[in-house]
Rosetta silent file (secondary structure, phi, psi, omega in degrees, C-alpha in Angstrom):
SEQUENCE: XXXXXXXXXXXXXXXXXXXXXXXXXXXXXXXXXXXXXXXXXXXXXXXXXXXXXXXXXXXXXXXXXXXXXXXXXXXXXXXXXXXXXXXXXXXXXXXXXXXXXXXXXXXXXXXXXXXXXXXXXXXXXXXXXXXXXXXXXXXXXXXXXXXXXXXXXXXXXXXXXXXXXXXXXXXXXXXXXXXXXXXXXXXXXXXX
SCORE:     score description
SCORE:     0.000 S_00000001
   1 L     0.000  132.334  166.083   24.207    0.631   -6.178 S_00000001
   2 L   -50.734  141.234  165.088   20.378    1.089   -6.973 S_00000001
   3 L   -77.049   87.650 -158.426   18.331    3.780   -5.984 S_00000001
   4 L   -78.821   -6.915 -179.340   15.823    1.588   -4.248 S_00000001
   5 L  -111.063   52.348 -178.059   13.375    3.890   -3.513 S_00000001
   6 L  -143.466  167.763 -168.369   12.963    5.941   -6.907 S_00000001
   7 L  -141.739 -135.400 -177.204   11.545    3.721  -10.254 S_00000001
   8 L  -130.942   43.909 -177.806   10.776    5.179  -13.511 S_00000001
   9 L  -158.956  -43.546 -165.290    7.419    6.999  -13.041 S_00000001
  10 E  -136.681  119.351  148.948    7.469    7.462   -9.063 S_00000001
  11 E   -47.808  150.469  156.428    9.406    8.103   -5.960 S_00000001
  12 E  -127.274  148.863  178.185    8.637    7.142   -2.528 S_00000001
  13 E  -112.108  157.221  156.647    9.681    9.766   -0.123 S_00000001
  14 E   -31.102  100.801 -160.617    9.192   10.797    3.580 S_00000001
  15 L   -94.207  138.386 -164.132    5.685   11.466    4.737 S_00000001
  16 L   -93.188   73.536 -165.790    4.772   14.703    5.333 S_00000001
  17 L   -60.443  -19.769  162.406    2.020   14.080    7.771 S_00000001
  18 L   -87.060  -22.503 -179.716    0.285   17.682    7.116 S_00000001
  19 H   -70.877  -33.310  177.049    0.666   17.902    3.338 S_00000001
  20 H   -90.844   15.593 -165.441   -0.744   14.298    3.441 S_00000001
  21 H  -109.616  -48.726 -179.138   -3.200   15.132    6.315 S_00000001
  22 H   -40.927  -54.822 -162.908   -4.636   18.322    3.377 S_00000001
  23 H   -60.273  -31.954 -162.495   -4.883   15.812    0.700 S_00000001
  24 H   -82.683  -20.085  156.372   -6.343   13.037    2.207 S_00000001
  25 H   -48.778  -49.063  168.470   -9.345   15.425    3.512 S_00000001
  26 H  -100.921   16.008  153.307  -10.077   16.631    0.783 S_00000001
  27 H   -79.144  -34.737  124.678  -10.034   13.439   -0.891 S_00000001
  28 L    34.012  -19.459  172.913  -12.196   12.441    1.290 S_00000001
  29 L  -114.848  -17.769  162.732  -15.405   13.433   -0.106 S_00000001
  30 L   -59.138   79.034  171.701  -14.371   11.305   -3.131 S_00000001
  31 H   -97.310   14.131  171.895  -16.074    8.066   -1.792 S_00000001
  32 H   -69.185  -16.866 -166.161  -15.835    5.843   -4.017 S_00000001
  33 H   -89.161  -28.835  174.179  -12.028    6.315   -3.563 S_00000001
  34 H   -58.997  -77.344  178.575  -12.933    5.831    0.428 S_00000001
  35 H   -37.514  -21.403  151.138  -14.624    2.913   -0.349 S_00000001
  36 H   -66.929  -36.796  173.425  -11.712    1.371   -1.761 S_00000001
  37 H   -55.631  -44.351 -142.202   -9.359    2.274    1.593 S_00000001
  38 L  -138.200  151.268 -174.754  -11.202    1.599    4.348 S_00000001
  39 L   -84.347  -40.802  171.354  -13.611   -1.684    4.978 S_00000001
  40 L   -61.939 -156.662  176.558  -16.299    1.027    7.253 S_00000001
  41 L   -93.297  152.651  176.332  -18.496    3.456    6.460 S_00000001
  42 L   -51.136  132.861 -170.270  -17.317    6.464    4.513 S_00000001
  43 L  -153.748  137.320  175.180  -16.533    9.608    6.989 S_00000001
  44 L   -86.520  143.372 -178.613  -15.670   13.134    6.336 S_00000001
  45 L  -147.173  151.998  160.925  -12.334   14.088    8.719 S_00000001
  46 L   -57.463 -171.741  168.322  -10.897   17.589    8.470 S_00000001
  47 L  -103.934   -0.213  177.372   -7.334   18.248    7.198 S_00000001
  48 L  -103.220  -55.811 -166.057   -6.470   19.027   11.008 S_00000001
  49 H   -68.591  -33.412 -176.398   -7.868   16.106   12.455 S_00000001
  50 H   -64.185  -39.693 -175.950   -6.521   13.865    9.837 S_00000001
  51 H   -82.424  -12.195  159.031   -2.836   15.274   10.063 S_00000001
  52 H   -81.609   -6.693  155.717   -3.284   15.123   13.778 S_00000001
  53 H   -93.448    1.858 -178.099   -4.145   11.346   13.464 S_00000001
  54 H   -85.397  -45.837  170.964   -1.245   10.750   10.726 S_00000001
  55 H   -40.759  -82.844 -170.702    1.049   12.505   13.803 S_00000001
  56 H   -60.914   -6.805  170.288    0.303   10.528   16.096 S_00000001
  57 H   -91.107  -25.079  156.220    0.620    7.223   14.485 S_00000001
  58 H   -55.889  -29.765 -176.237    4.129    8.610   13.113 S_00000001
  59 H   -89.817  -19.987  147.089    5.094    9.609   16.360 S_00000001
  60 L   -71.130   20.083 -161.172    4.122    6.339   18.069 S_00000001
  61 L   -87.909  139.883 -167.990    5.431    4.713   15.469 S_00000001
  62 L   -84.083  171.460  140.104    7.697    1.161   16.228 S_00000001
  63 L   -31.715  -44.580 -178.215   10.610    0.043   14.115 S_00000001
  64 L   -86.739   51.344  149.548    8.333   -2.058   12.207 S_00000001
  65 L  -120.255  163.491  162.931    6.218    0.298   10.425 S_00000001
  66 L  -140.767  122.321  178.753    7.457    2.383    7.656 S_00000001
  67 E   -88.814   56.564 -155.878    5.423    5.798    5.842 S_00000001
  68 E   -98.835  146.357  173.754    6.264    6.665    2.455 S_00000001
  69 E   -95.735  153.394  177.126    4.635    9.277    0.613 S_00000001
  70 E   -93.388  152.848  161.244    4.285    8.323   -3.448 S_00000001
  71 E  -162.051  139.868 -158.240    5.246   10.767   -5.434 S_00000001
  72 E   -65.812   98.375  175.143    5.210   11.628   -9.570 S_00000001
  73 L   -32.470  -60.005 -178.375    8.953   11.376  -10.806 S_00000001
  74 L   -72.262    2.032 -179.863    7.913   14.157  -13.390 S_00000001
  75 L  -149.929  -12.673 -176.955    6.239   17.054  -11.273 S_00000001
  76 L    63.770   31.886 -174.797    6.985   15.810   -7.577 S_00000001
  77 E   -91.684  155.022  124.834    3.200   16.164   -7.130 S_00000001
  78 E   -10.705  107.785  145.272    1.722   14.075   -3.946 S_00000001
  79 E   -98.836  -20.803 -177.125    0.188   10.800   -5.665 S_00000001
  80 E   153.696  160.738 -179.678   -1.074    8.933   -2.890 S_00000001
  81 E  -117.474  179.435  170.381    0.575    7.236    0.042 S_00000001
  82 E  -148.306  161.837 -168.444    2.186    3.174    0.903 S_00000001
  83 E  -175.345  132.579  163.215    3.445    1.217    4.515 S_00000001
  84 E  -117.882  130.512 -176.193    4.676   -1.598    5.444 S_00000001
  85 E  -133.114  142.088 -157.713    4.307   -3.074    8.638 S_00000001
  86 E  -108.557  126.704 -175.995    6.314   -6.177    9.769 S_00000001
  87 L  -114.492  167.281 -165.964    3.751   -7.601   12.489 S_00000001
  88 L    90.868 -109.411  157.861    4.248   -9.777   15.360 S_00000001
  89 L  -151.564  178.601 -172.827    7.597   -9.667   15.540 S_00000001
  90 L   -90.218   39.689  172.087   10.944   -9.803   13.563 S_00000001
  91 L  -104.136  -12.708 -166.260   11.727  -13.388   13.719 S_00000001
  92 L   -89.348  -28.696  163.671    8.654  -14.370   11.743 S_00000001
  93 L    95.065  -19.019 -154.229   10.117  -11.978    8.870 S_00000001
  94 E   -97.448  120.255 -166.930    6.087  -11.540    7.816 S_00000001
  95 E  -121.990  158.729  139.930    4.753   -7.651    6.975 S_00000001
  96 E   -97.349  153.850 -163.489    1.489   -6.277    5.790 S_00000001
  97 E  -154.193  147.001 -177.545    1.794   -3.608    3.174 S_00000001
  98 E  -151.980  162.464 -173.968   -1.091   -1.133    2.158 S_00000001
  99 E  -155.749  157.111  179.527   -1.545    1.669   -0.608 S_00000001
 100 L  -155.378  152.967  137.651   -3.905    4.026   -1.831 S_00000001
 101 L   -97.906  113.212 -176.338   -3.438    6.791   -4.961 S_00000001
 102 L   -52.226  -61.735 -157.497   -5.610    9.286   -4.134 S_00000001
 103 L   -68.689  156.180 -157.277   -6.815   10.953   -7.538 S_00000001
 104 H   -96.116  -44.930 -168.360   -9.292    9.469   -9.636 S_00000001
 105 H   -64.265   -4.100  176.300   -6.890   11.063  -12.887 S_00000001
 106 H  -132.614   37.748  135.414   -3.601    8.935  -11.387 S_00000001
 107 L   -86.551  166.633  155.242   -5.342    5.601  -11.543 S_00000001
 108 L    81.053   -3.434 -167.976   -4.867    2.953  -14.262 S_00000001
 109 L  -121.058   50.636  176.696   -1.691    4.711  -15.533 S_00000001
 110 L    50.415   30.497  142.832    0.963    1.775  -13.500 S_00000001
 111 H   -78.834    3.065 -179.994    1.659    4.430   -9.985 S_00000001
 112 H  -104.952  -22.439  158.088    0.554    2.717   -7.951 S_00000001
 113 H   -65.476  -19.413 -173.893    2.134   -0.650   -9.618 S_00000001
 114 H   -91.483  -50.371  172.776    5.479    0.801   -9.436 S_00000001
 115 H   -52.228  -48.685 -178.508    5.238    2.317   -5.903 S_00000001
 116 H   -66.389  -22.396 -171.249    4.270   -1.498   -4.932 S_00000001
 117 H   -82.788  -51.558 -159.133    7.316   -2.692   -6.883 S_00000001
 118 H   -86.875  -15.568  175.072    9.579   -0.876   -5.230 S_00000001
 119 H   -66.140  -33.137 -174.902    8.102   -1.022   -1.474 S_00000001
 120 H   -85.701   14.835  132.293    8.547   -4.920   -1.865 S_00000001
 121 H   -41.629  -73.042  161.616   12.199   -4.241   -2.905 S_00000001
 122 H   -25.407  -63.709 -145.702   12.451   -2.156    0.150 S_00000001
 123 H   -91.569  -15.189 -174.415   10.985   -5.090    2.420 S_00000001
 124 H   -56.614  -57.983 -178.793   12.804   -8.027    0.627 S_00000001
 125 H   -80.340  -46.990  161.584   15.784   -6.188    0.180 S_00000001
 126 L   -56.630  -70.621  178.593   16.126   -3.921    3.139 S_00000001
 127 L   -81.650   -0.108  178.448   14.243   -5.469    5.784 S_00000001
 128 L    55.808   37.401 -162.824   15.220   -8.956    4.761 S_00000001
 129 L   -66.781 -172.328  162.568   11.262   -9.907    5.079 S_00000001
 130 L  -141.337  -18.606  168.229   10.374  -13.138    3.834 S_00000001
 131 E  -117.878  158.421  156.787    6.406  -12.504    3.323 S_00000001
 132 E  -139.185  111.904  159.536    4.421   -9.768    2.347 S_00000001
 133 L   -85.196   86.744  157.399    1.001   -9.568    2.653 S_00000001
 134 L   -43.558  143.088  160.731   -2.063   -7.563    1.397 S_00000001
 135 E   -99.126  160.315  144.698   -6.176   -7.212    1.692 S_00000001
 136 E  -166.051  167.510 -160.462   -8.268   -5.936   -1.095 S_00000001
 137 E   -85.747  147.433  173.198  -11.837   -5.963   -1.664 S_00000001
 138 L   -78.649    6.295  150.290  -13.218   -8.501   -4.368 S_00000001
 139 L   -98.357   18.581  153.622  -15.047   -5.204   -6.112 S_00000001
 140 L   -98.387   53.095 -150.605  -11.450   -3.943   -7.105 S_00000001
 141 H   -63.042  -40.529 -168.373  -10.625   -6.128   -9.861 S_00000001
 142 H   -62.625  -18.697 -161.448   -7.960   -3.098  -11.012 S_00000001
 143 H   -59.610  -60.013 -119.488   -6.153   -3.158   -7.684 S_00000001
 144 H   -98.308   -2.554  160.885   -6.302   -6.894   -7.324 S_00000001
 145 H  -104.074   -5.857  175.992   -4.697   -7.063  -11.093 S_00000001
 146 H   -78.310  -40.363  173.189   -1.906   -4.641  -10.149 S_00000001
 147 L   -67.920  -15.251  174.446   -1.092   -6.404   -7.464 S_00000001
 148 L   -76.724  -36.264  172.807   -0.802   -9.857   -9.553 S_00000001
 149 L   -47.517  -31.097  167.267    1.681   -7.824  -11.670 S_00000001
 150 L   -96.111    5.500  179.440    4.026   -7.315   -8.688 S_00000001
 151 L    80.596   13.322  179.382    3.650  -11.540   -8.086 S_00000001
 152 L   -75.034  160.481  166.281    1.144  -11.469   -5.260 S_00000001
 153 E  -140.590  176.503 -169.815   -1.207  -14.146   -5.331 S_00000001
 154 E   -90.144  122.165 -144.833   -4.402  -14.870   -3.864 S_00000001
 155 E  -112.826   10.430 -171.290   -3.640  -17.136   -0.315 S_00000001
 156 E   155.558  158.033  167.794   -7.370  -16.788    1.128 S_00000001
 157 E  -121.602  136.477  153.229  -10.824  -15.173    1.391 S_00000001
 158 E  -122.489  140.082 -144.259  -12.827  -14.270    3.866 S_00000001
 159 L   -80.979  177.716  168.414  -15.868  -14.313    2.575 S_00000001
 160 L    66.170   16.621 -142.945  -18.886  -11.992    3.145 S_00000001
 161 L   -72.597  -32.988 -147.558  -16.373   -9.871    5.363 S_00000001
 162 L  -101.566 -176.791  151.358  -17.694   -6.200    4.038 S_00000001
 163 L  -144.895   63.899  178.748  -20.805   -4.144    3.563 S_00000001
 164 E  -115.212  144.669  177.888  -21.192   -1.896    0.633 S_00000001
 165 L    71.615   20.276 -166.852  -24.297   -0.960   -1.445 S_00000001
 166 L    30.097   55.936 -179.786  -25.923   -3.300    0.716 S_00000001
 167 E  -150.613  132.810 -152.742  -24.427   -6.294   -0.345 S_00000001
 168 L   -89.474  146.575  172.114  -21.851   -8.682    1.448 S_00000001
 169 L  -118.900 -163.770  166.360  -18.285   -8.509   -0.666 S_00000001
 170 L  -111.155  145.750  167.047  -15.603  -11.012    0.181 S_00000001
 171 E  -109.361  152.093 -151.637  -12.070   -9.630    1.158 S_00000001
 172 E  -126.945  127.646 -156.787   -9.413  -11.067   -0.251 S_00000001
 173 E  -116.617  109.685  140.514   -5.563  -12.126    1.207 S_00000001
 174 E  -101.350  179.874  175.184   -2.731  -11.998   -1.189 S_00000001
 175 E   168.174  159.533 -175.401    0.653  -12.489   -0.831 S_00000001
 176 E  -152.290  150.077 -168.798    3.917  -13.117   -1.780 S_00000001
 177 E  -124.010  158.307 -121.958    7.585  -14.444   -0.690 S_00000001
 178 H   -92.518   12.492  179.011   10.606  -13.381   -1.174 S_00000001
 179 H  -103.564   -3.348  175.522   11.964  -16.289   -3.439 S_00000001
 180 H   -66.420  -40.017  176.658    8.688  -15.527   -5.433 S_00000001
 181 H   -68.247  -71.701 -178.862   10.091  -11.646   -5.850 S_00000001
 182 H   -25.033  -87.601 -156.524   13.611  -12.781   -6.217 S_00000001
 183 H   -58.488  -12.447 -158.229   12.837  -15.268   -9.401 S_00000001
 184 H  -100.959  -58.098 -175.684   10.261  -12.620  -10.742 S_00000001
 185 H  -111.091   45.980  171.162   12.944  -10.119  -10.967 S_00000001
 186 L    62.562   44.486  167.871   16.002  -12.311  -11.578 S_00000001
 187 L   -74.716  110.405  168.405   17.578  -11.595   -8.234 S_00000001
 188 L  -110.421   79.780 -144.644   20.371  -13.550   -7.325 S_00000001
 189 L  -132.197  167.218  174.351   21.201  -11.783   -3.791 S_00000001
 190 L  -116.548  140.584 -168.230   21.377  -14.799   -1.433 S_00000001
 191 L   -90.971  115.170  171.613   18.721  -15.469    1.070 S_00000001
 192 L  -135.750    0.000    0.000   19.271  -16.176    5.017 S_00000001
């Protein structure tokens, strides 16, 4: 049996809500990397307040959500974190899934493509999902090609949605379903 959550570049592991409560503070002043994350305006948060808001959404946390920290097969360093959350409820089978790599020095080199490969294993495979769904902003052409790389495709816009630079962006809905993952990576597991 496969190690579904390990690849060949990255792990995803348990999150560690204060080691990922440090990092994400002091990324945090990085905003262009903010500006990728979050659709508001860019805000400074401590490393206390942030791992006391990572706590509490772990500790309130449902069935459906899942926290994985990414992490660098070859040093175990903290790349960046991913979650999937199966919304509604579980008859509709249908998640949202979101990621960030923190460092500007771990983009572009496929962890964050890999991390995505293997969370939709997890929900495909695990969770038996049947959709997965993503936003990303239409000024992130690399995200929005990593994610074509993993099979999502683009299912909607809404345009105008944002404010950055003082200019409206459009946000953008991909997704993809599980017989699209299945045939993408030759899966022949049977579907019910």
């Amino acid at each position: 049996m496969k190690d579904i959550f390990k690849g060949n570049l990255v792990r995803l592991s348990a999150m560690d809500s204060e080691e990922v409560g440090k990092a994400f503070s002091s990324l945090g002043r990085d905003s262009e990397l903010m500006r990728l994350m979050d659709t508001g305006p860019t805000r400074l948060h401590s490393a206390k307040a942030t791992t006391k808001f990572l706590e509490k959404i772990i500790e309130d946390d449902s069935p459906a959500n899942h926290f994985f920290s990414i992490r660098a097969l070859d040093d175990n360093r903290l790349l960046g974190d991913i979650n999937i959350d199966v919304i509604n409820n579980w008859g509709s089978r249908d998640s949202f899934v979101g990621i960030g790599i923190y460092k500007r020095e771990d983009w572009g080199k496929g962890y964050g493509t890999e991390a995505m490969k293997l969370i939709l294993q997890f929900g495909f495979i695990e969770l038996n999902l049947r959709r997965i769904t993503l936003t990303v902003f239409e000024y992130n052409p690399r995200a929005i090609r990593s994610y074509e790389k993993c099979g999502f495709q683009v299912e909607g816009r809404m345009r105008g949605r944002i404010i950055k630079d003082n200019k409206r962006w459009d946000v953008l809905l991909m997704g993809i379903l599980r017989d699209e993952w299945k045939e993408l990576n030759h899966d022949t597991t049977s579907t019910k």
